[in-house]
Amino acid sequence: MKNRNNINPFFRIFGVVIVLVLVSVAAGICLFYYVFAIPEPEGLSLADWPNRFTDNFSIWLECEKGEIKVKDIGLEYLDEYGLWLQIVDEKGKEIYAYHKPDGYPTSYSAAELMAFNASNYDNENTVFAGSYEGSDQTYGYIVGFPYAIGKHMIYYNGENVSRLSPIFRIGIVLVLAAVFAVVLVYGLWLLKHLGKITTGIRDIRLRTYIPMEEKGLFSDVYASLNEMDTEIHHSDKLQEDTERVRKEWITNITHDIKTPLSPIKGYAELLAENPMPEGKTVQEYGGIILKNVNYSEKLINDLKMTYQFETGVVPLSLQKIYLVRYIRELVIDIINDPVFSNRNIEFESTATSCGDTCVPYDKNAVKDIVVCLDAGLFRRAMENLIINALTHNSSETKVTIIVNTDKLNEVSIIVRDDGIGMSDEELSELFERYYRGTNMKEKPEGSGLGLAIAKQIITLHGGNITVKSKPHEGMEFVVSLPIKT
């Protein structure tokens, strides 16, 4: 639902004014018709209709041979409207009557006839008088109407009214001028604020916007412009940072791909130039080539995995895994790698206290915990975390891997080291794609995708990863996975 506070103030005021004008006009029309209108057979008419009807009734009278008569159309109107008629001669004596009610006299004095035009209604019945010029005399006639019609005459000083007439006209002109001035001032005020809003929008586009003071009728608009400018500056900074990191990553990944290619090419050329090298030399050269090929393959696999996550087509093959044994075997494989054979790596587990969620995977071993994982994909995530701790710290650094099952329905895998650690600023970007930390004294190579891929794999398994660190106090990654029994 649209918030009413977000409606343009101009349209809000304009709408209120229009509504007030329409309500006033409608109320005035209703009041006017309520006071000055009566219902008659053909509809609603003004209350002076009976007087006009009486004045015009003379056209339906005729005089033949000294006898007054009413034309048929006049009688039809009297019947249709429910009226009565009485005609008198010059002496006020009745000479004709039509539907006259009981109680009305058969003769009237001149004063009584004149009084009819000023008399009010009597018993919801009102009479009007008129005259008709016959061939030999003037006749008077009275028409009775079944309406309670009030008759009032206003008297005024004609001389003073004539003096006030120019003042009245001047007053009307002044009122119109005042209304025009108010509309003009309001229009200029409105144009001023609309100009500020238009300028603000243009400045936001040009990135030269200066925040406006949020007050007055347009405070909501100014607040929205200020918020928009803040969000755009934040978006610009984020875009600049992303573009900077992306360019740095492209430079680094290009260098990292070239790095293994150089020894591959060099040792391949040596083998090609010496058709009969010694077996030991061939083995040495082949090992170097294989090592660099493996490194190149890892870079390519990281790029492929990143693309798969972006397109949402990462294959996930879940199976039940004995987690303690799985992590222990992973640690053993890393220890058996000649690159890390002399490193200080420890493994711990609290699986013996995991209760009903644990099962024995070996009759001679402690209980293990069962989770559903994609073994190959999850191994890659854990290798990235452990190898990251080994490669970016000195050889004396101790790395500890712990499987913690103390929490209900959740297992935690902790990768902890006592190395050089990271600052809060570096931690905030640690899982960002293409980010490469500054602490790379031991091994500067890396795609910048390892930790980002690890986090995406863990999230894909319904888990969560957190990290905490301080400079010179080491790092600790905590991977939390749900236990599905």
CSV table of C-alpha atoms in Angstrom, one decimal:
chain,number,residue,atom,x,y,z
A,1,MET,CA,0.0,0.0,0.0
A,2,LYS,CA,1.3,3.4,-0.9
A,3,ASN,CA,2.3,5.6,2.0
A,4,ARG,CA,0.2,8.8,2.1
A,5,ASN,CA,3.2,10.7,3.4
A,6,ASN,CA,4.9,10.1,0.1
A,7,ILE,CA,2.3,12.0,-1.9
A,8,ASN,CA,3.5,15.2,-3.5
A,9,PRO,CA,2.6,18.1,-1.1
A,10,PHE,CA,1.4,20.2,-4.1
A,11,PHE,CA,-1.1,17.5,-5.1
A,12,ARG,CA,-2.1,17.0,-1.5
A,13,ILE,CA,-3.0,20.8,-1.0
A,14,PHE,CA,-4.6,21.0,-4.4
A,15,GLY,CA,-6.7,18.0,-3.7
A,16,VAL,CA,-7.8,19.4,-0.3
A,17,VAL,CA,-8.7,22.7,-1.9
A,18,ILE,CA,-10.7,21.0,-4.7
A,19,VAL,CA,-12.5,18.8,-2.2
A,20,LEU,CA,-13.4,21.8,0.0
A,21,VAL,CA,-14.6,23.8,-3.0
A,22,LEU,CA,-16.8,20.9,-4.3
A,23,VAL,CA,-18.2,20.3,-0.8
A,24,SER,CA,-19.0,24.0,-0.4
A,25,VAL,CA,-20.6,24.3,-3.8
A,26,ALA,CA,-22.6,21.1,-3.2
A,27,ALA,CA,-23.7,22.3,0.3
A,28,GLY,CA,-24.7,25.7,-1.1
A,29,ILE,CA,-26.7,24.1,-3.9
A,30,CYS,CA,-28.4,21.7,-1.5
A,31,LEU,CA,-29.2,24.6,0.9
A,32,PHE,CA,-30.5,26.8,-1.9
A,33,TYR,CA,-32.9,24.2,-3.2
A,34,TYR,CA,-33.9,23.2,0.4
A,35,VAL,CA,-34.9,26.8,1.1
A,36,PHE,CA,-36.0,28.2,-2.2
A,37,ALA,CA,-37.4,25.2,-4.1
A,38,ILE,CA,-40.7,23.3,-4.0
A,39,PRO,CA,-41.7,20.0,-5.7
A,40,GLU,CA,-44.2,20.4,-8.5
A,41,PRO,CA,-45.6,17.8,-10.9
A,42,GLU,CA,-42.9,18.4,-13.5
A,43,GLY,CA,-40.1,18.2,-11.0
A,44,LEU,CA,-38.3,20.6,-8.6
A,45,SER,CA,-38.9,24.3,-9.2
A,46,LEU,CA,-38.0,27.6,-7.4
A,47,ALA,CA,-40.5,28.8,-4.9
A,48,ASP,CA,-41.5,31.8,-7.0
A,49,TRP,CA,-43.0,29.5,-9.6
A,50,PRO,CA,-46.6,29.8,-8.2
A,51,ASN,CA,-46.3,33.6,-8.6
A,52,ARG,CA,-45.1,33.3,-12.2
A,53,PHE,CA,-47.8,30.8,-12.9
A,54,THR,CA,-50.5,33.1,-11.6
A,55,ASP,CA,-49.2,36.1,-13.6
A,56,ASN,CA,-49.2,33.9,-16.8
A,57,PHE,CA,-52.6,32.3,-16.1
A,58,SER,CA,-54.4,35.3,-17.7
A,59,ILE,CA,-53.5,34.0,-21.2
A,60,TRP,CA,-55.8,31.1,-20.6
A,61,LEU,CA,-58.8,33.4,-19.8
A,62,GLU,CA,-61.2,34.8,-22.4
A,63,CYS,CA,-64.2,37.0,-22.4
A,64,GLU,CA,-67.1,36.4,-24.8
A,65,LYS,CA,-70.3,38.5,-24.8
A,66,GLY,CA,-69.4,39.9,-21.4
A,67,GLU,CA,-68.9,36.4,-19.8
A,68,ILE,CA,-65.5,35.4,-18.5
A,69,LYS,CA,-64.4,31.8,-19.3
A,70,VAL,CA,-61.3,29.6,-18.7
A,71,LYS,CA,-59.8,27.8,-21.7
A,72,ASP,CA,-59.5,24.1,-21.6
A,73,ILE,CA,-55.7,24.1,-21.3
A,74,GLY,CA,-56.0,26.3,-18.2
A,75,LEU,CA,-58.4,23.9,-16.6
A,76,GLU,CA,-56.1,21.0,-17.5
A,77,TYR,CA,-53.2,22.7,-15.7
A,78,LEU,CA,-55.4,23.4,-12.7
A,79,ASP,CA,-56.3,19.7,-12.5
A,80,GLU,CA,-52.7,18.5,-13.1
A,81,TYR,CA,-51.2,20.7,-10.4
A,82,GLY,CA,-54.1,20.3,-7.9
A,83,LEU,CA,-54.9,24.1,-7.9
A,84,TRP,CA,-58.1,26.0,-7.4
A,85,LEU,CA,-59.4,29.2,-9.1
A,86,GLN,CA,-61.7,32.1,-8.2
A,87,ILE,CA,-62.6,35.0,-10.5
A,88,VAL,CA,-64.1,38.2,-9.3
A,89,ASP,CA,-65.4,41.3,-11.1
A,90,GLU,CA,-64.4,44.9,-10.4
A,91,LYS,CA,-66.5,45.0,-7.3
A,92,GLY,CA,-64.8,42.0,-5.9
A,93,LYS,CA,-67.8,39.7,-6.3
A,94,GLU,CA,-67.2,36.1,-7.3
A,95,ILE,CA,-68.4,35.3,-10.9
A,96,TYR,CA,-66.6,32.0,-11.4
A,97,ALA,CA,-65.0,29.4,-9.2
A,98,TYR,CA,-63.2,26.1,-9.9
A,99,HIS,CA,-62.3,23.6,-7.1
A,100,LYS,CA,-62.5,26.4,-4.5
A,101,PRO,CA,-62.1,25.0,-1.0
A,102,ASP,CA,-64.8,25.6,1.6
A,103,GLY,CA,-64.4,28.6,3.9
A,104,TYR,CA,-63.2,31.1,1.3
A,105,PRO,CA,-65.7,34.1,0.8
A,106,THR,CA,-67.6,34.9,-2.4
A,107,SER,CA,-66.6,38.5,-2.4
A,108,TYR,CA,-63.5,40.6,-1.5
A,109,SER,CA,-62.7,44.2,-0.9
A,110,ALA,CA,-59.9,45.8,-2.9
A,111,ALA,CA,-57.7,45.8,0.2
A,112,GLU,CA,-58.2,42.1,0.7
A,113,LEU,CA,-57.3,41.4,-3.0
A,114,MET,CA,-54.1,43.5,-2.6
A,115,ALA,CA,-53.2,41.7,0.6
A,116,PHE,CA,-53.1,38.3,-1.2
A,117,ASN,CA,-49.8,39.2,-2.9
A,118,ALA,CA,-48.1,39.8,0.5
A,119,SER,CA,-49.9,37.2,2.7
A,120,ASN,CA,-48.1,34.1,3.9
A,121,TYR,CA,-49.4,30.6,3.6
A,122,ASP,CA,-52.4,29.4,5.6
A,123,ASN,CA,-52.9,25.7,6.6
A,124,GLU,CA,-50.2,24.6,4.0
A,125,ASN,CA,-52.1,26.6,1.3
A,126,THR,CA,-50.9,29.8,-0.4
A,127,VAL,CA,-52.9,32.1,-2.7
A,128,PHE,CA,-51.7,34.5,-5.4
A,129,ALA,CA,-53.8,37.1,-7.1
A,130,GLY,CA,-53.7,38.4,-10.7
A,131,SER,CA,-55.8,40.5,-13.1
A,132,TYR,CA,-57.3,40.1,-16.6
A,133,GLU,CA,-58.3,42.9,-18.9
A,134,GLY,CA,-61.7,42.0,-20.4
A,135,SER,CA,-63.6,43.8,-23.2
A,136,ASP,CA,-65.7,45.8,-20.9
A,137,GLN,CA,-64.0,45.6,-17.5
A,138,THR,CA,-61.0,44.4,-15.5
A,139,TYR,CA,-61.4,41.0,-13.7
A,140,GLY,CA,-59.4,39.8,-10.8
A,141,TYR,CA,-58.6,36.2,-10.2
A,142,ILE,CA,-57.2,34.2,-7.3
A,143,VAL,CA,-55.2,30.9,-7.7
A,144,GLY,CA,-54.7,28.7,-4.7
A,145,PHE,CA,-51.6,26.5,-4.4
A,146,PRO,CA,-51.2,23.5,-2.0
A,147,TYR,CA,-47.7,24.8,-0.9
A,148,ALA,CA,-46.5,26.6,2.3
A,149,ILE,CA,-44.7,29.4,0.5
A,150,GLY,CA,-43.4,32.4,2.5
A,151,LYS,CA,-43.6,35.9,1.0
A,152,HIS,CA,-41.3,38.6,2.2
A,153,MET,CA,-40.5,42.0,0.7
A,154,ILE,CA,-37.2,43.8,1.3
A,155,TYR,CA,-37.1,47.6,1.6
A,156,TYR,CA,-33.9,49.5,1.3
A,157,ASN,CA,-32.5,53.1,0.8
A,158,GLY,CA,-32.2,53.3,-2.9
A,159,GLU,CA,-29.9,56.4,-2.7
A,160,ASN,CA,-27.5,54.7,-0.3
A,161,VAL,CA,-27.5,51.5,-2.4
A,162,SER,CA,-26.6,53.5,-5.5
A,163,ARG,CA,-23.7,55.0,-3.6
A,164,LEU,CA,-22.5,51.6,-2.4
A,165,SER,CA,-22.7,50.1,-5.8
A,166,PRO,CA,-19.3,51.4,-6.9
A,167,ILE,CA,-17.8,50.4,-3.6
A,168,PHE,CA,-19.3,46.9,-4.0
A,169,ARG,CA,-17.8,46.7,-7.5
A,170,ILE,CA,-14.4,47.9,-6.1
A,171,GLY,CA,-14.7,45.3,-3.3
A,172,ILE,CA,-15.2,42.5,-5.8
A,173,VAL,CA,-12.2,43.7,-7.8
A,174,LEU,CA,-10.1,43.8,-4.6
A,175,VAL,CA,-11.2,40.3,-3.6
A,176,LEU,CA,-10.4,39.0,-7.0
A,177,ALA,CA,-7.0,40.8,-6.9
A,178,ALA,CA,-6.3,39.3,-3.5
A,179,VAL,CA,-7.2,35.8,-4.7
A,180,PHE,CA,-4.9,36.3,-7.7
A,181,ALA,CA,-2.1,37.6,-5.5
A,182,VAL,CA,-2.4,34.6,-3.1
A,183,VAL,CA,-2.4,32.2,-6.1
A,184,LEU,CA,0.6,34.0,-7.6
A,185,VAL,CA,2.6,34.0,-4.4
A,186,TYR,CA,1.8,30.4,-3.7
A,187,GLY,CA,2.7,29.5,-7.3
A,188,LEU,CA,6.0,31.3,-7.0
A,189,TRP,CA,6.7,29.6,-3.7
A,190,LEU,CA,5.8,26.3,-5.2
A,191,LEU,CA,8.0,26.9,-8.2
A,192,LYS,CA,10.9,27.8,-5.9
A,193,HIS,CA,10.7,24.5,-4.1
A,194,LEU,CA,10.1,22.5,-7.3
A,195,GLY,CA,13.2,24.3,-8.7
A,196,LYS,CA,15.2,23.2,-5.7
A,197,ILE,CA,14.0,19.6,-6.1
A,198,THR,CA,14.8,19.6,-9.9
A,199,THR,CA,18.2,21.1,-9.1
A,200,GLY,CA,18.8,18.4,-6.4
A,201,ILE,CA,17.9,15.6,-8.8
A,202,ARG,CA,20.3,17.0,-11.4
A,203,ASP,CA,23.1,17.4,-8.8
A,204,ILE,CA,22.5,13.8,-7.7
A,205,ARG,CA,23.0,12.7,-11.3
A,206,LEU,CA,26.2,14.9,-11.6
A,207,ARG,CA,27.4,13.7,-8.1
A,208,THR,CA,27.5,17.3,-6.9
A,209,TYR,CA,24.5,17.2,-4.6
A,210,ILE,CA,24.6,19.1,-1.3
A,211,PRO,CA,22.2,17.7,1.3
A,212,MET,CA,19.1,19.9,1.9
A,213,GLU,CA,17.6,20.8,5.3
A,214,GLU,CA,14.7,18.5,6.0
A,215,LYS,CA,12.0,20.9,7.1
A,216,GLY,CA,8.7,22.5,5.9
A,217,LEU,CA,6.0,21.1,3.7
A,218,PHE,CA,8.6,19.4,1.4
A,219,SER,CA,10.6,17.8,4.2
A,220,ASP,CA,9.7,14.3,3.0
A,221,VAL,CA,10.9,15.1,-0.5
A,222,TYR,CA,14.2,16.6,0.8
A,223,ALA,CA,14.7,13.6,3.1
A,224,SER,CA,14.2,11.2,0.1
A,225,LEU,CA,16.7,13.2,-2.0
A,226,ASN,CA,19.2,13.1,0.8
A,227,GLU,CA,18.7,9.3,1.3
A,228,MET,CA,19.0,8.8,-2.5
A,229,ASP,CA,22.3,10.7,-2.6
A,230,THR,CA,23.7,8.7,0.3
A,231,GLU,CA,22.7,5.4,-1.3
A,232,ILE,CA,24.1,6.4,-4.7
A,233,HIS,CA,27.5,7.4,-3.1
A,234,HIS,CA,27.5,4.1,-1.3
A,235,SER,CA,26.7,2.3,-4.5
A,236,ASP,CA,29.4,4.2,-6.4
A,237,LYS,CA,32.0,3.4,-3.7
A,238,LEU,CA,31.0,-0.3,-3.7
A,239,GLN,CA,31.3,-0.3,-7.5
A,240,GLU,CA,34.7,1.3,-7.4
A,241,ASP,CA,35.9,-1.1,-4.8
A,242,THR,CA,34.6,-4.1,-6.8
A,243,GLU,CA,36.2,-2.8,-10.0
A,244,ARG,CA,39.5,-2.2,-8.2
A,245,VAL,CA,39.5,-5.6,-6.7
A,246,ARG,CA,38.5,-7.2,-10.0
A,247,LYS,CA,41.3,-5.4,-11.8
A,248,GLU,CA,43.8,-6.5,-9.1
A,249,TRP,CA,42.5,-10.0,-9.3
A,250,ILE,CA,42.8,-10.1,-13.1
A,251,THR,CA,46.4,-8.9,-12.8
A,252,ASN,CA,47.2,-11.4,-10.1
A,253,ILE,CA,45.5,-14.4,-11.8
A,254,THR,CA,47.2,-13.6,-15.1
A,255,HIS,CA,50.5,-13.5,-13.2
A,256,ASP,CA,49.7,-16.7,-11.3
A,257,ILE,CA,48.8,-18.6,-14.6
A,258,LYS,CA,52.0,-17.4,-16.2
A,259,THR,CA,54.1,-18.4,-13.2
A,260,PRO,CA,53.6,-22.2,-13.6
A,261,LEU,CA,53.8,-22.0,-17.4
A,262,SER,CA,57.3,-20.6,-17.3
A,263,PRO,CA,58.9,-23.6,-15.6
A,264,ILE,CA,56.8,-26.0,-17.6
A,265,LYS,CA,57.9,-24.4,-20.8
A,266,GLY,CA,61.6,-24.1,-19.6
A,267,TYR,CA,61.9,-27.8,-18.5
A,268,ALA,CA,60.1,-29.0,-21.5
A,269,GLU,CA,62.6,-27.2,-23.8
A,270,LEU,CA,65.4,-28.7,-21.8
A,271,LEU,CA,64.0,-32.2,-22.4
A,272,ALA,CA,63.4,-31.4,-26.0
A,273,GLU,CA,67.0,-30.2,-26.5
A,274,ASN,CA,68.5,-33.2,-24.8
A,275,PRO,CA,67.1,-36.3,-26.4
A,276,MET,CA,68.8,-38.7,-24.0
A,277,PRO,CA,68.8,-37.2,-20.5
A,278,GLU,CA,69.6,-39.2,-17.5
A,279,GLY,CA,66.7,-41.0,-15.7
A,280,LYS,CA,67.2,-39.0,-12.6
A,281,THR,CA,67.1,-35.7,-14.5
A,282,VAL,CA,64.0,-36.7,-16.4
A,283,GLN,CA,62.3,-37.6,-13.0
A,284,GLU,CA,63.3,-34.3,-11.6
A,285,TYR,CA,62.1,-32.3,-14.5
A,286,GLY,CA,58.9,-34.3,-14.7
A,287,GLY,CA,58.2,-33.6,-11.1
A,288,ILE,CA,58.6,-29.9,-11.5
A,289,ILE,CA,56.4,-29.9,-14.6
A,290,LEU,CA,53.8,-32.0,-12.8
A,291,LYS,CA,53.8,-29.7,-9.8
A,292,ASN,CA,53.2,-26.6,-11.9
A,293,VAL,CA,50.6,-28.4,-14.0
A,294,ASN,CA,48.7,-29.3,-10.8
A,295,TYR,CA,48.9,-25.7,-9.7
A,296,SER,CA,47.6,-24.5,-13.1
A,297,GLU,CA,44.8,-27.0,-12.9
A,298,LYS,CA,43.8,-25.8,-9.4
A,299,LEU,CA,43.5,-22.2,-10.7
A,300,ILE,CA,41.4,-23.3,-13.6
A,301,ASN,CA,39.2,-25.4,-11.3
A,302,ASP,CA,38.7,-22.4,-9.1
A,303,LEU,CA,37.5,-20.3,-12.1
A,304,LYS,CA,35.2,-23.1,-13.2
A,305,MET,CA,33.7,-23.5,-9.7
A,306,THR,CA,33.2,-19.7,-9.5
A,307,TYR,CA,31.3,-19.7,-12.8
A,308,GLN,CA,29.2,-22.7,-11.6
A,309,PHE,CA,28.2,-20.8,-8.4
A,310,GLU,CA,27.3,-17.7,-10.4
A,311,THR,CA,25.1,-19.7,-12.8
A,312,GLY,CA,23.6,-21.9,-10.0
A,313,VAL,CA,24.6,-25.2,-11.7
A,314,VAL,CA,26.9,-26.6,-9.0
A,315,PRO,CA,26.3,-30.4,-9.0
A,316,LEU,CA,25.6,-31.7,-5.5
A,317,SER,CA,25.7,-35.4,-4.7
A,318,LEU,CA,24.8,-35.9,-1.0
A,319,GLN,CA,25.7,-39.1,0.9
A,320,LYS,CA,25.9,-40.1,4.5
A,321,ILE,CA,29.4,-39.4,5.9
A,322,TYR,CA,31.1,-40.4,9.1
A,323,LEU,CA,32.3,-36.8,9.8
A,324,VAL,CA,35.1,-37.5,12.4
A,325,ARG,CA,36.8,-40.1,10.2
A,326,TYR,CA,36.2,-38.0,7.1
A,327,ILE,CA,38.0,-34.9,8.6
A,328,ARG,CA,40.7,-37.1,10.2
A,329,GLU,CA,41.5,-38.7,6.8
A,330,LEU,CA,41.5,-35.3,5.2
A,331,VAL,CA,44.0,-34.0,7.8
A,332,ILE,CA,46.2,-37.1,7.3
A,333,ASP,CA,46.2,-36.6,3.5
A,334,ILE,CA,47.4,-33.0,4.0
A,335,ILE,CA,50.1,-34.1,6.5
A,336,ASN,CA,51.3,-36.8,4.0
A,337,ASP,CA,51.7,-34.1,1.3
A,338,PRO,CA,55.5,-33.4,1.1
A,339,VAL,CA,54.8,-29.7,1.1
A,340,PHE,CA,53.2,-29.8,4.5
A,341,SER,CA,54.9,-32.9,6.0
A,342,ASN,CA,57.0,-30.9,8.5
A,343,ARG,CA,54.2,-28.6,9.6
A,344,ASN,CA,52.6,-28.7,13.1
A,345,ILE,CA,49.0,-30.0,12.5
A,346,GLU,CA,46.8,-31.4,15.2
A,347,PHE,CA,43.3,-33.0,15.1
A,348,GLU,CA,40.8,-33.2,18.0
A,349,SER,CA,37.2,-34.5,18.3
A,350,THR,CA,34.5,-34.4,20.9
A,351,ALA,CA,32.4,-37.0,19.1
A,352,THR,CA,32.4,-39.4,22.0
A,353,SER,CA,30.0,-37.1,23.8
A,354,CYS,CA,27.5,-36.6,21.0
A,355,GLY,CA,24.8,-38.9,22.4
A,356,ASP,CA,22.2,-40.6,20.2
A,357,THR,CA,23.3,-38.8,17.1
A,358,CYS,CA,26.6,-40.7,17.0
A,359,VAL,CA,27.2,-44.2,15.7
A,360,PRO,CA,30.3,-46.4,15.8
A,361,TYR,CA,32.0,-46.6,12.3
A,362,ASP,CA,34.5,-49.1,13.6
A,363,LYS,CA,34.1,-51.5,16.4
A,364,ASN,CA,37.6,-50.6,17.7
A,365,ALA,CA,37.0,-46.9,17.4
A,366,VAL,CA,35.1,-44.2,19.2
A,367,LYS,CA,31.6,-43.2,18.1
A,368,ASP,CA,31.3,-41.0,15.0
A,369,ILE,CA,28.6,-38.5,13.9
A,370,VAL,CA,26.7,-39.0,10.6
A,371,VAL,CA,26.0,-36.0,8.3
A,372,CYS,CA,24.9,-35.7,4.7
A,373,LEU,CA,27.6,-34.2,2.5
A,374,ASP,CA,28.9,-34.1,-1.0
A,375,ALA,CA,32.2,-35.7,-0.1
A,376,GLY,CA,34.3,-34.3,-2.9
A,377,LEU,CA,32.8,-30.8,-2.8
A,378,PHE,CA,33.0,-30.4,1.0
A,379,ARG,CA,36.6,-31.8,1.0
A,380,ARG,CA,37.5,-28.9,-1.3
A,381,ALA,CA,36.0,-26.4,1.1
A,382,MET,CA,37.8,-27.8,4.1
A,383,GLU,CA,41.1,-28.1,2.2
A,384,ASN,CA,40.8,-24.4,1.2
A,385,LEU,CA,40.5,-23.5,4.9
A,386,ILE,CA,43.3,-25.7,6.2
A,387,ILE,CA,45.7,-25.0,3.4
A,388,ASN,CA,45.0,-21.3,3.7
A,389,ALA,CA,46.1,-21.4,7.3
A,390,LEU,CA,49.3,-23.3,6.4
A,391,THR,CA,50.3,-21.3,3.3
A,392,HIS,CA,49.8,-17.8,4.7
A,393,ASN,CA,51.6,-18.3,8.0
A,394,SER,CA,55.2,-19.2,8.9
A,395,SER,CA,56.4,-22.8,9.2
A,396,GLU,CA,56.3,-22.6,13.0
A,397,THR,CA,52.6,-21.9,13.0
A,398,LYS,CA,50.4,-24.5,14.7
A,399,VAL,CA,47.2,-25.5,13.0
A,400,THR,CA,44.5,-27.3,14.9
A,401,ILE,CA,41.4,-28.9,13.5
A,402,ILE,CA,38.6,-29.7,15.9
A,403,VAL,CA,35.2,-31.5,15.4
A,404,ASN,CA,32.9,-30.2,18.1
A,405,THR,CA,29.6,-31.9,18.8
A,406,ASP,CA,28.6,-30.2,22.0
A,407,LYS,CA,25.6,-28.3,20.5
A,408,LEU,CA,22.3,-30.1,19.9
A,409,ASN,CA,21.4,-30.9,16.3
A,410,GLU,CA,24.6,-29.1,15.1
A,411,VAL,CA,28.2,-30.0,14.6
A,412,SER,CA,31.1,-27.5,14.3
A,413,ILE,CA,34.4,-27.9,12.5
A,414,ILE,CA,37.0,-25.5,13.8
A,415,VAL,CA,40.2,-24.6,12.0
A,416,ARG,CA,42.4,-22.6,14.3
A,417,ASP,CA,46.0,-21.3,14.0
A,418,ASP,CA,48.3,-19.2,16.1
A,419,GLY,CA,49.7,-17.3,13.1
A,420,ILE,CA,49.9,-13.6,12.2
A,421,GLY,CA,46.1,-13.0,12.1
A,422,MET,CA,44.3,-10.3,10.3
A,423,SER,CA,42.8,-6.8,11.0
A,424,ASP,CA,39.1,-6.1,11.1
A,425,GLU,CA,39.3,-4.4,7.8
A,426,GLU,CA,40.8,-7.4,6.1
A,427,LEU,CA,38.3,-9.7,7.8
A,428,SER,CA,35.4,-7.8,6.3
A,429,GLU,CA,36.6,-8.7,2.8
A,430,LEU,CA,37.9,-12.1,3.5
A,431,PHE,CA,35.1,-14.0,1.9
A,432,GLU,CA,34.7,-11.6,-1.0
A,433,ARG,CA,35.4,-13.0,-4.4
A,434,TYR,CA,38.8,-12.0,-6.0
A,435,TYR,CA,40.1,-10.8,-2.6
A,436,ARG,CA,43.7,-11.7,-1.8
A,437,GLY,CA,44.9,-10.8,1.7
A,438,THR,CA,48.1,-8.9,2.4
A,439,ASN,CA,49.6,-11.6,4.7
A,440,MET,CA,51.2,-13.7,2.0
A,441,LYS,CA,54.9,-13.8,3.0
A,442,GLU,CA,55.2,-17.6,2.7
A,443,LYS,CA,53.3,-18.0,-0.5
A,444,PRO,CA,52.0,-15.1,-2.5
A,445,GLU,CA,50.3,-17.2,-5.2
A,446,GLY,CA,46.6,-17.8,-5.0
A,447,SER,CA,43.5,-17.2,-7.1
A,448,GLY,CA,41.7,-15.1,-4.5
A,449,LEU,CA,38.7,-17.4,-4.9
A,450,GLY,CA,39.5,-20.2,-2.3
A,451,LEU,CA,37.7,-18.8,0.8
A,452,ALA,CA,34.8,-17.4,-1.3
A,453,ILE,CA,34.3,-20.9,-2.8
A,454,ALA,CA,34.6,-22.5,0.6
A,455,LYS,CA,31.9,-20.3,2.0
A,456,GLN,CA,29.6,-21.0,-1.0
A,457,ILE,CA,30.1,-24.7,-0.6
A,458,ILE,CA,29.3,-24.6,3.1
A,459,THR,CA,26.2,-22.5,2.5
A,460,LEU,CA,25.1,-25.0,-0.2
A,461,HIS,CA,25.1,-27.7,2.4
A,462,GLY,CA,22.9,-25.6,4.7
A,463,GLY,CA,25.8,-24.7,6.9
A,464,ASN,CA,27.4,-21.4,8.1
A,465,ILE,CA,31.0,-20.2,8.4
A,466,THR,CA,32.3,-17.5,10.7
A,467,VAL,CA,35.8,-16.2,11.4
A,468,LYS,CA,37.5,-14.2,14.1
A,469,SER,CA,41.0,-12.9,14.3
A,470,LYS,CA,43.3,-10.2,15.6
A,471,PRO,CA,46.7,-9.2,14.3
A,472,HIS,CA,49.5,-11.5,15.7
A,473,GLU,CA,46.9,-13.6,17.6
A,474,GLY,CA,46.0,-16.1,14.8
A,475,MET,CA,42.7,-16.9,13.2
A,476,GLU,CA,39.8,-19.2,13.9
A,477,PHE,CA,37.3,-20.5,11.3
A,478,VAL,CA,34.1,-22.1,12.6
A,479,VAL,CA,32.0,-24.2,10.2
A,480,SER,CA,28.6,-25.2,11.5
A,481,LEU,CA,26.6,-28.0,9.9
A,482,PRO,CA,23.1,-29.2,10.8
A,483,ILE,CA,22.8,-32.8,11.9
A,484,LYS,CA,19.9,-34.6,10.1
A,485,THR,CA,18.8,-37.7,12.0
